[in-house]
PDB file of C-alpha atoms in Angstrom:
ATOM      1  CA  MET A   1     181.242 201.958  32.265  1.00  0.00           C
ATOM      2  CA  GLY A   2     179.658 205.398  32.197  1.00  0.00           C
ATOM      3  CA  LYS A   3     175.982 206.120  32.569  1.00  0.00           C
ATOM      4  CA  CYS A   4     175.635 208.272  29.446  1.00  0.00           C
ATOM      5  CA  ILE A   5     177.191 209.182  26.123  1.00  0.00           C
ATOM      6  CA  VAL A   6     177.005 212.574  24.381  1.00  0.00           C
ATOM      7  CA  GLN A   7     177.456 212.665  20.626  1.00  0.00           C
ATOM      8  CA  VAL A   8     177.331 215.253  17.862  1.00  0.00           C
ATOM      9  CA  ASP A   9     176.948 214.564  14.147  1.00  0.00           C
ATOM     10  CA  ARG A  10     180.540 215.717  13.499  1.00  0.00           C
ATOM     11  CA  SER A  11     183.392 217.379  15.381  1.00  0.00           C
ATOM     12  CA  LYS A  12     183.798 220.564  13.280  1.00  0.00           C
ATOM     13  CA  PHE A  13     181.096 223.115  12.521  1.00  0.00           C
ATOM     14  CA  ARG A  14     181.028 226.351  10.569  1.00  0.00           C
ATOM     15  CA  LEU A  15     180.206 229.468  12.572  1.00  0.00           C
ATOM     16  CA  GLY A  16     176.427 229.756  12.914  1.00  0.00           C
ATOM     17  CA  GLU A  17     175.595 226.156  11.960  1.00  0.00           C
ATOM     18  CA  ALA A  18     173.102 224.210  14.055  1.00  0.00           C
ATOM     19  CA  VAL A  19     174.754 221.648  16.332  1.00  0.00           C
ATOM     20  CA  TYR A  20     172.704 218.499  16.955  1.00  0.00           C
ATOM     21  CA  ILE A  21     173.571 217.008  20.329  1.00  0.00           C
ATOM     22  CA  MET A  22     172.391 213.562  21.408  1.00  0.00           C
ATOM     23  CA  LEU A  23     172.349 212.147  24.935  1.00  0.00           C
ATOM     24  CA  THR A  24     172.191 208.339  25.146  1.00  0.00           C
ATOM     25  CA  ASN A  25     171.414 206.511  28.374  1.00  0.00           C
ATOM     26  CA  VAL A  26     173.832 203.568  28.605  1.00  0.00           C
ATOM     27  CA  SER A  27     172.989 202.721  32.218  1.00  0.00           C
ATOM     28  CA  ASP A  28     170.641 199.984  33.372  1.00  0.00           C
ATOM     29  CA  ARG A  29     168.232 202.518  34.943  1.00  0.00           C
ATOM     30  CA  ALA A  30     166.097 205.360  33.647  1.00  0.00           C
ATOM     31  CA  LEU A  31     167.752 208.797  33.783  1.00  0.00           C
ATOM     32  CA  TYR A  32     166.289 212.280  34.006  1.00  0.00           C
ATOM     33  CA  ILE A  33     167.828 214.328  31.217  1.00  0.00           C
ATOM     34  CA  GLY A  34     169.216 216.909  33.670  1.00  0.00           C
ATOM     35  CA  SER A  35     170.968 219.941  32.202  1.00  0.00           C
ATOM     36  CA  TRP A  36     173.519 220.570  29.486  1.00  0.00           C
ATOM     37  CA  HIS A  37     176.152 223.262  29.077  1.00  0.00           C
ATOM     38  CA  VAL A  38     178.590 224.533  26.480  1.00  0.00           C
ATOM     39  CA  LEU A  39     182.004 225.568  27.784  1.00  0.00           C
ATOM     40  CA  ASP A  40     184.620 227.588  25.925  1.00  0.00           C
ATOM     41  CA  SER A  41     188.316 226.692  25.779  1.00  0.00           C
ATOM     42  CA  SER A  42     188.832 228.410  29.160  1.00  0.00           C
ATOM     43  CA  SER A  43     186.096 226.226  30.738  1.00  0.00           C
ATOM     44  CA  ARG A  44     183.709 229.184  31.046  1.00  0.00           C
ATOM     45  CA  VAL A  45     180.026 228.425  30.532  1.00  0.00           C
ATOM     46  CA  VAL A  46     178.811 230.195  27.396  1.00  0.00           C
ATOM     47  CA  PHE A  47     175.422 228.478  27.178  1.00  0.00           C
ATOM     48  CA  THR A  48     173.342 226.451  29.598  1.00  0.00           C
ATOM     49  CA  MET A  49     169.974 224.751  29.315  1.00  0.00           C
ATOM     50  CA  GLU A  50     167.839 222.861  31.807  1.00  0.00           C
ATOM     51  CA  PRO A  51     164.966 221.485  29.748  1.00  0.00           C
ATOM     52  CA  PRO A  52     161.774 220.035  31.247  1.00  0.00           C
ATOM     53  CA  GLN A  53     162.764 216.895  33.114  1.00  0.00           C
ATOM     54  CA  VAL A  54     161.733 213.685  31.430  1.00  0.00           C
ATOM     55  CA  LEU A  55     163.012 210.174  32.054  1.00  0.00           C
ATOM     56  CA  ILE A  56     164.785 208.317  29.294  1.00  0.00           C
ATOM     57  CA  SER A  57     164.941 204.585  29.653  1.00  0.00           C
ATOM     58  CA  PRO A  58     168.091 202.496  29.237  1.00  0.00           C
ATOM     59  CA  SER A  59     169.373 202.357  25.645  1.00  0.00           C
ATOM     60  CA  SER A  60     167.258 205.407  24.727  1.00  0.00           C
ATOM     61  CA  SER A  61     168.396 208.801  23.444  1.00  0.00           C
ATOM     62  CA  ILE A  62     167.210 212.383  23.294  1.00  0.00           C
ATOM     63  CA  MET A  63     168.430 215.041  20.865  1.00  0.00           C
ATOM     64  CA  VAL A  64     168.653 218.808  21.253  1.00  0.00           C
ATOM     65  CA  THR A  65     169.799 221.560  18.902  1.00  0.00           C
ATOM     66  CA  TRP A  66     172.181 224.368  19.838  1.00  0.00           C
ATOM     67  CA  PHE A  67     172.341 227.323  17.483  1.00  0.00           C
ATOM     68  CA  GLN A  68     175.812 228.499  18.612  1.00  0.00           C
ATOM     69  CA  VAL A  69     174.547 231.349  20.761  1.00  0.00           C
ATOM     70  CA  THR A  70     175.494 232.413  24.272  1.00  0.00           C
ATOM     71  CA  ASN A  71     173.106 232.685  27.204  1.00  0.00           C
ATOM     72  CA  GLU A  72     172.710 236.344  26.191  1.00  0.00           C
ATOM     73  CA  GLY A  73     171.659 235.348  22.664  1.00  0.00           C
ATOM     74  CA  THR A  74     174.811 236.519  20.886  1.00  0.00           C
ATOM     75  CA  GLN A  75     176.762 234.481  18.349  1.00  0.00           C
ATOM     76  CA  ILE A  76     179.732 232.588  19.818  1.00  0.00           C
ATOM     77  CA  ARG A  77     183.248 233.034  18.432  1.00  0.00           C
ATOM     78  CA  ARG A  78     185.286 230.549  16.462  1.00  0.00           C
ATOM     79  CA  GLY A  79     187.176 228.136  18.679  1.00  0.00           C
ATOM     80  CA  LYS A  80     187.021 224.892  20.597  1.00  0.00           C
ATOM     81  CA  TYR A  81     184.087 224.075  22.864  1.00  0.00           C
ATOM     82  CA  GLU A  82     182.986 221.287  25.157  1.00  0.00           C
ATOM     83  CA  VAL A  83     179.379 220.133  25.451  1.00  0.00           C
ATOM     84  CA  VAL A  84     178.720 218.754  28.942  1.00  0.00           C
ATOM     85  CA  TRP A  85     175.481 216.967  29.786  1.00  0.00           C
ATOM     86  CA  ARG A  86     174.573 216.131  33.389  1.00  0.00           C
ATOM     87  CA  PRO A  87     171.707 213.654  33.666  1.00  0.00           C
ATOM     88  CA  LYS A  88     170.432 212.365  37.023  1.00  0.00           C
ATOM     89  CA  ASP A  89     169.078 209.030  38.129  1.00  0.00           C
ATOM     90  CA  GLU A  90     165.850 208.661  40.088  1.00  0.00           C
ATOM     91  CA  ASP A  91     167.826 208.764  43.373  1.00  0.00           C
ATOM     92  CA  GLY A  92     169.220 212.216  42.482  1.00  0.00           C
ATOM     93  CA  ASN A  93     172.754 211.067  41.621  1.00  0.00           C
ATOM     94  CA  GLU A  94     174.219 213.298  38.903  1.00  0.00           C
ATOM     95  CA  TYR A  95     176.456 211.999  36.111  1.00  0.00           C
ATOM     96  CA  SER A  96     178.512 213.855  33.554  1.00  0.00           C
ATOM     97  CA  CYS A  97     179.304 213.076  29.939  1.00  0.00           C
ATOM     98  CA  ASN A  98     180.891 215.339  27.365  1.00  0.00           C
ATOM     99  CA  VAL A  99     182.066 215.819  23.810  1.00  0.00           C
ATOM    100  CA  GLN A 100     184.456 218.297  22.185  1.00  0.00           C
ATOM    101  CA  ILE A 101     183.598 220.367  19.115  1.00  0.00           C
ATOM    102  CA  GLU A 102     185.355 223.006  17.044  1.00  0.00           C
ATOM    103  CA  VAL A 103     183.695 226.018  15.413  1.00  0.00           C
ATOM    104  CA  THR A 104     185.552 227.395  12.388  1.00  0.00           C
TER     105      THR A 104
END
């Protein structure tokens, strides 16, 4: 079983809509929230965020909002994207969980 789950409120979004992304800790240990990234259909990073590191306990979640912008602050294009979240445990082991979305 994985250590985390990433979910969004739906799989398709209109261009410019806010995307609510939730990380859930499904491990038996606390996890630092780590960083999260948005990749385009060619696996290029279009947005990355490393928020302040807080621990989330088992069975807990944290939610962030992505406003469909690139690291440069420009609007993304329509297409398919992957949200990848990489939390870490207290020993520094990194995990990866992801979800696919489509922007129309």
